[in-house]
């Protein structure tokens, strides 16, 4: 018959398990302490780097983007607060706050035309034009970082991807799958027709018309009935410039 281990054997096994557990905890603590020490060293080196290259960080968009990537790898967010070391050293908190205010202003000014959905590339161009006299150039990465800070304003002000383009939404409009497909289709010419949507997406007339009229009601589309073929064009300023629409009116 198999004999059960005695009390002494059970105590020995329990003691061994406790020793293994303590050993595991000590190893984990050593690893954690080592990681904290390494992160502290990296952050210190990052501060030295920022002091040395602060002018490049302020004035060069590409350099600024790489600096943000370095910060993210060691858990530093220079935009987390306008107070403290990073704000005093670089002043980039104020820079992104200023960008955010200007982005909101542009989105509000163009909303009657695009319904609150604007192409990120066009937004960046308008922002750069507005800031011609500013010392710091603005990149798309800068725009994205400033927009990410606008989320505290509530719904809206976020970046969505439609096809190959990034669009900035400043209203709490929820786009459905059909709407996204139409916007993606419109990127080729800036507009679509009911017939084109039917043919390219294999939709019924009712489905195409319903989706287009919804986008029109939301202020995201503009209609153009002035063509010889009699086909109504649905223009989308968020994927085409307003100048393209105006040019088509003269044809």
mmCIF file of C-alpha atoms in Angstrom:
data_model
loop_
_atom_site.group_PDB
_atom_site.id
_atom_site.type_symbol
_atom_site.label_atom_id
_atom_site.label_comp_id
_atom_site.label_asym_id
_atom_site.label_seq_id
_atom_site.Cartn_x
_atom_site.Cartn_y
_atom_site.Cartn_z
ATOM 1 C CA UNK A 1 0.000 0.000 0.000
ATOM 2 C CA UNK A 2 1.005 3.569 -0.661
ATOM 3 C CA UNK A 3 1.989 5.413 2.501
ATOM 4 C CA UNK A 4 0.863 8.949 3.121
ATOM 5 C CA UNK A 5 3.578 11.481 3.944
ATOM 6 C CA UNK A 6 3.895 12.261 7.614
ATOM 7 C CA UNK A 7 3.419 15.643 9.258
ATOM 8 C CA UNK A 8 7.143 16.337 9.033
ATOM 9 C CA UNK A 9 7.127 15.710 5.276
ATOM 10 C CA UNK A 10 4.171 18.059 4.738
ATOM 11 C CA UNK A 11 5.876 20.799 6.732
ATOM 12 C CA UNK A 12 9.046 20.390 4.688
ATOM 13 C CA UNK A 13 7.101 20.652 1.418
ATOM 14 C CA UNK A 14 5.244 23.747 2.652
ATOM 15 C CA UNK A 15 8.505 25.372 3.711
ATOM 16 C CA UNK A 16 9.998 24.654 0.284
ATOM 17 C CA UNK A 17 6.994 26.246 -1.432
ATOM 18 C CA UNK A 18 7.331 29.334 0.757
ATOM 19 C CA UNK A 19 11.006 29.610 -0.137
ATOM 20 C CA UNK A 20 10.258 29.360 -3.849
ATOM 21 C CA UNK A 21 7.519 31.980 -3.496
ATOM 22 C CA UNK A 22 9.823 34.361 -1.630
ATOM 23 C CA UNK A 23 12.543 33.774 -4.201
ATOM 24 C CA UNK A 24 10.110 34.553 -7.020
ATOM 25 C CA UNK A 25 8.959 37.738 -5.259
ATOM 26 C CA UNK A 26 12.554 38.865 -4.724
ATOM 27 C CA UNK A 27 13.423 38.272 -8.388
ATOM 28 C CA UNK A 28 10.327 40.193 -9.506
ATOM 29 C CA UNK A 29 11.211 43.065 -7.148
ATOM 30 C CA UNK A 30 14.778 43.178 -8.448
ATOM 31 C CA UNK A 31 13.511 43.327 -12.023
ATOM 32 C CA UNK A 32 11.022 46.087 -11.133
ATOM 33 C CA UNK A 33 13.694 48.104 -9.303
ATOM 34 C CA UNK A 34 16.068 47.671 -12.242
ATOM 35 C CA UNK A 35 13.410 48.846 -14.730
ATOM 36 C CA UNK A 36 12.603 51.861 -12.542
ATOM 37 C CA UNK A 37 16.299 52.708 -12.354
ATOM 38 C CA UNK A 38 16.667 52.391 -16.139
ATOM 39 C CA UNK A 39 13.571 54.546 -16.763
ATOM 40 C CA UNK A 40 14.885 57.162 -14.345
ATOM 41 C CA UNK A 41 18.182 57.191 -16.242
ATOM 42 C CA UNK A 42 16.384 57.467 -19.601
ATOM 43 C CA UNK A 43 14.237 60.345 -18.349
ATOM 44 C CA UNK A 44 17.292 62.157 -17.037
ATOM 45 C CA UNK A 45 19.001 61.707 -20.407
ATOM 46 C CA UNK A 46 15.818 62.883 -22.134
ATOM 47 C CA UNK A 47 15.819 66.072 -20.062
ATOM 48 C CA UNK A 48 19.466 66.697 -20.976
ATOM 49 C CA UNK A 49 18.634 66.082 -24.637
ATOM 50 C CA UNK A 50 15.690 68.515 -24.435
ATOM 51 C CA UNK A 51 17.828 71.228 -22.878
ATOM 52 C CA UNK A 52 20.448 70.834 -25.595
ATOM 53 C CA UNK A 53 18.027 70.766 -28.531
ATOM 54 C CA UNK A 54 15.115 72.884 -27.294
ATOM 55 C CA UNK A 55 15.333 75.299 -30.235
ATOM 56 C CA UNK A 56 15.154 72.437 -32.738
ATOM 57 C CA UNK A 57 12.200 70.921 -30.863
ATOM 58 C CA UNK A 58 10.350 74.218 -30.984
ATOM 59 C CA UNK A 59 11.046 75.125 -34.604
ATOM 60 C CA UNK A 60 11.468 71.840 -36.517
ATOM 61 C CA UNK A 61 8.230 69.778 -36.908
ATOM 62 C CA UNK A 62 10.045 66.550 -37.875
ATOM 63 C CA UNK A 63 12.468 66.878 -34.956
ATOM 64 C CA UNK A 64 9.525 67.616 -32.634
ATOM 65 C CA UNK A 65 7.703 64.485 -33.796
ATOM 66 C CA UNK A 66 10.760 62.292 -33.123
ATOM 67 C CA UNK A 67 11.103 63.900 -29.692
ATOM 68 C CA UNK A 68 7.497 62.957 -28.858
ATOM 69 C CA UNK A 69 8.207 59.357 -29.887
ATOM 70 C CA UNK A 70 11.216 59.273 -27.562
ATOM 71 C CA UNK A 71 9.080 60.645 -24.727
ATOM 72 C CA UNK A 72 6.362 58.034 -25.277
ATOM 73 C CA UNK A 73 8.872 55.184 -24.987
ATOM 74 C CA UNK A 74 9.805 56.210 -21.437
ATOM 75 C CA UNK A 75 6.310 57.208 -20.335
ATOM 76 C CA UNK A 76 6.769 60.989 -20.469
ATOM 77 C CA UNK A 77 3.966 63.211 -21.785
ATOM 78 C CA UNK A 78 5.226 66.797 -22.244
ATOM 79 C CA UNK A 79 1.645 67.865 -23.022
ATOM 80 C CA UNK A 80 0.115 66.476 -19.830
ATOM 81 C CA UNK A 81 0.309 69.825 -18.086
ATOM 82 C CA UNK A 82 1.194 73.419 -18.818
ATOM 83 C CA UNK A 83 3.074 73.524 -15.530
ATOM 84 C CA UNK A 84 6.309 71.893 -14.513
ATOM 85 C CA UNK A 85 9.667 71.068 -16.035
ATOM 86 C CA UNK A 86 8.639 70.428 -19.656
ATOM 87 C CA UNK A 87 6.422 73.491 -19.955
ATOM 88 C CA UNK A 88 9.108 75.749 -18.481
ATOM 89 C CA UNK A 89 11.880 74.264 -20.606
ATOM 90 C CA UNK A 90 10.148 73.938 -23.973
ATOM 91 C CA UNK A 91 6.881 75.823 -23.769
ATOM 92 C CA UNK A 92 5.322 73.191 -26.049
ATOM 93 C CA UNK A 93 2.255 72.907 -23.832
ATOM 94 C CA UNK A 94 1.371 76.481 -24.757
ATOM 95 C CA UNK A 95 2.211 75.757 -28.401
ATOM 96 C CA UNK A 96 -0.299 72.888 -28.624
ATOM 97 C CA UNK A 97 -2.894 74.821 -26.632
ATOM 98 C CA UNK A 98 -2.614 77.635 -29.203
ATOM 99 C CA UNK A 99 -2.899 75.142 -32.070
ATOM 100 C CA UNK A 100 -5.984 73.613 -30.462
ATOM 101 C CA UNK A 101 -7.708 76.995 -30.214
ATOM 102 C CA UNK A 102 -6.910 77.750 -33.878
ATOM 103 C CA UNK A 103 -8.131 74.296 -34.987
ATOM 104 C CA UNK A 104 -11.444 74.816 -33.176
ATOM 105 C CA UNK A 105 -11.765 78.221 -34.842
ATOM 106 C CA UNK A 106 -11.155 76.762 -38.326
ATOM 107 C CA UNK A 107 -13.585 73.878 -37.738
ATOM 108 C CA UNK A 108 -16.314 76.272 -36.609
ATOM 109 C CA UNK A 109 -15.683 78.650 -39.527
ATOM 110 C CA UNK A 110 -15.865 75.857 -42.135
ATOM 111 C CA UNK A 111 -18.752 73.942 -40.554
ATOM 112 C CA UNK A 112 -21.451 75.652 -42.684
ATOM 113 C CA UNK A 113 -19.609 74.326 -45.756
ATOM 114 C CA UNK A 114 -18.450 70.846 -44.682
ATOM 115 C CA UNK A 115 -20.940 69.962 -41.958
ATOM 116 C CA UNK A 116 -18.245 69.558 -39.324
ATOM 117 C CA UNK A 117 -16.103 67.050 -41.212
ATOM 118 C CA UNK A 118 -12.866 68.379 -42.699
ATOM 119 C CA UNK A 119 -9.961 66.707 -44.457
ATOM 120 C CA UNK A 120 -6.951 66.657 -42.091
ATOM 121 C CA UNK A 121 -4.617 67.689 -44.920
ATOM 122 C CA UNK A 122 -6.771 70.701 -45.759
ATOM 123 C CA UNK A 123 -7.045 71.623 -42.064
ATOM 124 C CA UNK A 124 -3.245 71.595 -41.747
ATOM 125 C CA UNK A 125 -2.896 73.826 -44.821
ATOM 126 C CA UNK A 126 -5.401 76.329 -43.459
ATOM 127 C CA UNK A 127 -3.654 76.252 -40.094
ATOM 128 C CA UNK A 128 -0.255 76.899 -41.702
ATOM 129 C CA UNK A 129 -1.683 79.825 -43.686
ATOM 130 C CA UNK A 130 -3.096 81.314 -40.510
ATOM 131 C CA UNK A 131 0.255 80.919 -38.754
ATOM 132 C CA UNK A 132 2.495 82.393 -41.472
ATOM 133 C CA UNK A 133 3.987 84.889 -39.065
ATOM 134 C CA UNK A 134 4.602 82.340 -36.305
ATOM 135 C CA UNK A 135 8.110 81.093 -35.539
ATOM 136 C CA UNK A 136 7.144 77.409 -35.377
ATOM 137 C CA UNK A 137 6.172 75.480 -38.512
ATOM 138 C CA UNK A 138 3.241 73.073 -38.103
ATOM 139 C CA UNK A 139 3.160 69.432 -39.227
ATOM 140 C CA UNK A 140 0.321 66.923 -39.528
ATOM 141 C CA UNK A 141 1.689 65.222 -36.422
ATOM 142 C CA UNK A 142 1.336 68.514 -34.512
ATOM 143 C CA UNK A 143 -2.292 68.787 -35.641
ATOM 144 C CA UNK A 144 -3.043 65.251 -34.495
ATOM 145 C CA UNK A 145 -1.513 65.867 -31.063
ATOM 146 C CA UNK A 146 -3.441 69.121 -30.625
ATOM 147 C CA UNK A 147 -6.699 67.430 -31.681
ATOM 148 C CA UNK A 148 -6.111 64.596 -29.196
ATOM 149 C CA UNK A 149 -6.127 67.221 -26.426
ATOM 150 C CA UNK A 150 -9.470 68.613 -27.648
ATOM 151 C CA UNK A 151 -11.300 65.428 -26.615
ATOM 152 C CA UNK A 152 -11.800 66.985 -23.184
ATOM 153 C CA UNK A 153 -14.388 69.224 -24.857
ATOM 154 C CA UNK A 154 -16.691 66.215 -25.128
ATOM 155 C CA UNK A 155 -18.137 64.479 -28.161
ATOM 156 C CA UNK A 156 -16.736 65.468 -31.518
ATOM 157 C CA UNK A 157 -13.203 66.662 -32.220
ATOM 158 C CA UNK A 158 -11.652 63.382 -33.226
ATOM 159 C CA UNK A 159 -9.854 61.957 -36.234
ATOM 160 C CA UNK A 160 -11.528 59.230 -38.277
ATOM 161 C CA UNK A 161 -10.164 57.320 -41.256
ATOM 162 C CA UNK A 162 -12.218 56.968 -44.415
ATOM 163 C CA UNK A 163 -10.448 55.072 -47.170
ATOM 164 C CA UNK A 164 -6.964 56.526 -47.491
ATOM 165 C CA UNK A 165 -7.804 59.860 -45.902
ATOM 166 C CA UNK A 166 -7.989 61.146 -42.358
ATOM 167 C CA UNK A 167 -10.912 63.405 -41.540
ATOM 168 C CA UNK A 168 -11.367 65.610 -38.493
ATOM 169 C CA UNK A 169 -14.845 65.477 -37.022
ATOM 170 C CA UNK A 170 -15.957 68.428 -34.892
ATOM 171 C CA UNK A 171 -19.609 67.438 -34.418
ATOM 172 C CA UNK A 172 -21.046 64.342 -32.697
ATOM 173 C CA UNK A 173 -22.338 62.891 -35.978
ATOM 174 C CA UNK A 174 -22.046 59.116 -36.166
ATOM 175 C CA UNK A 175 -21.241 57.873 -39.653
ATOM 176 C CA UNK A 176 -22.607 54.466 -40.582
ATOM 177 C CA UNK A 177 -20.933 51.949 -42.871
ATOM 178 C CA UNK A 178 -22.942 53.095 -45.920
ATOM 179 C CA UNK A 179 -21.915 56.717 -45.326
ATOM 180 C CA UNK A 180 -18.247 55.776 -45.020
ATOM 181 C CA UNK A 181 -18.399 53.820 -48.279
ATOM 182 C CA UNK A 182 -19.882 56.800 -50.111
ATOM 183 C CA UNK A 183 -17.238 59.170 -48.709
ATOM 184 C CA UNK A 184 -14.519 56.741 -49.771
ATOM 185 C CA UNK A 185 -16.012 56.556 -53.275
ATOM 186 C CA UNK A 186 -16.207 60.367 -53.480
ATOM 187 C CA UNK A 187 -12.473 60.745 -52.842
ATOM 188 C CA UNK A 188 -11.723 60.118 -56.537
ATOM 189 C CA UNK A 189 -13.568 63.191 -57.890
ATOM 190 C CA UNK A 190 -14.929 64.955 -54.837
ATOM 191 C CA UNK A 191 -18.510 64.036 -55.737
ATOM 192 C CA UNK A 192 -20.763 61.074 -56.591
ATOM 193 C CA UNK A 193 -24.088 60.553 -58.330
ATOM 194 C CA UNK A 194 -26.866 58.156 -57.401
ATOM 195 C CA UNK A 195 -26.159 56.182 -60.571
ATOM 196 C CA UNK A 196 -22.442 55.897 -59.739
ATOM 197 C CA UNK A 197 -23.166 54.686 -56.210
ATOM 198 C CA UNK A 198 -25.593 52.076 -57.585
ATOM 199 C CA UNK A 199 -23.055 50.843 -60.147
ATOM 200 C CA UNK A 200 -19.866 50.927 -58.058
ATOM 201 C CA UNK A 201 -21.311 49.615 -54.790
ATOM 202 C CA UNK A 202 -24.021 47.353 -56.276
ATOM 203 C CA UNK A 203 -26.732 49.101 -54.270
ATOM 204 C CA UNK A 204 -30.398 49.607 -55.032
ATOM 205 C CA UNK A 205 -31.611 53.099 -55.986
ATOM 206 C CA UNK A 206 -33.426 53.389 -52.676
ATOM 207 C CA UNK A 207 -30.373 52.531 -50.591
ATOM 208 C CA UNK A 208 -28.129 54.943 -52.490
ATOM 209 C CA UNK A 209 -30.640 57.797 -52.351
ATOM 210 C CA UNK A 210 -31.374 57.277 -48.651
ATOM 211 C CA UNK A 211 -27.687 57.344 -47.685
ATOM 212 C CA UNK A 212 -26.937 60.400 -49.839
ATOM 213 C CA UNK A 213 -29.947 62.343 -48.554
ATOM 214 C CA UNK A 214 -28.918 61.560 -44.956
ATOM 215 C CA UNK A 215 -25.442 62.956 -45.628
ATOM 216 C CA UNK A 216 -27.086 66.002 -47.215
ATOM 217 C CA UNK A 217 -29.336 66.516 -44.171
ATOM 218 C CA UNK A 218 -26.288 66.288 -41.880
ATOM 219 C CA UNK A 219 -24.641 69.118 -43.819
ATOM 220 C CA UNK A 220 -21.826 66.905 -45.114
ATOM 221 C CA UNK A 221 -22.845 67.142 -48.777
ATOM 222 C CA UNK A 222 -23.699 69.881 -51.276
ATOM 223 C CA UNK A 223 -25.885 69.296 -54.333
ATOM 224 C CA UNK A 224 -25.122 70.436 -57.868
ATOM 225 C CA UNK A 225 -27.916 70.182 -60.448
ATOM 226 C CA UNK A 226 -26.364 72.360 -63.146
ATOM 227 C CA UNK A 227 -25.020 69.732 -65.551
ATOM 228 C CA UNK A 228 -26.119 68.906 -69.093
ATOM 229 C CA UNK A 229 -26.552 65.216 -68.389
ATOM 230 C CA UNK A 230 -29.195 66.086 -65.807
ATOM 231 C CA UNK A 231 -27.535 63.977 -63.118
ATOM 232 C CA UNK A 232 -27.398 65.454 -59.636
ATOM 233 C CA UNK A 233 -23.912 65.584 -58.161
ATOM 234 C CA UNK A 234 -23.405 65.211 -54.415
ATOM 235 C CA UNK A 235 -20.242 67.108 -53.508
ATOM 236 C CA UNK A 236 -18.368 66.398 -50.264
ATOM 237 C CA UNK A 237 -16.159 69.303 -49.111
ATOM 238 C CA UNK A 238 -14.520 67.050 -46.511
ATOM 239 C CA UNK A 239 -12.809 65.055 -49.302
ATOM 240 C CA UNK A 240 -12.467 67.857 -51.865
ATOM 241 C CA UNK A 241 -11.649 71.528 -51.655
ATOM 242 C CA UNK A 242 -14.413 74.088 -51.950
ATOM 243 C CA UNK A 243 -12.581 75.592 -54.942
ATOM 244 C CA UNK A 244 -13.180 72.351 -56.874
ATOM 245 C CA UNK A 245 -16.920 72.706 -56.331
ATOM 246 C CA UNK A 246 -16.881 76.370 -57.387
ATOM 247 C CA UNK A 247 -14.884 75.492 -60.520
ATOM 248 C CA UNK A 248 -17.454 72.864 -61.504
ATOM 249 C CA UNK A 249 -20.218 75.458 -61.231
ATOM 250 C CA UNK A 250 -18.605 77.487 -63.992
ATOM 251 C CA UNK A 251 -18.435 74.612 -66.446
#
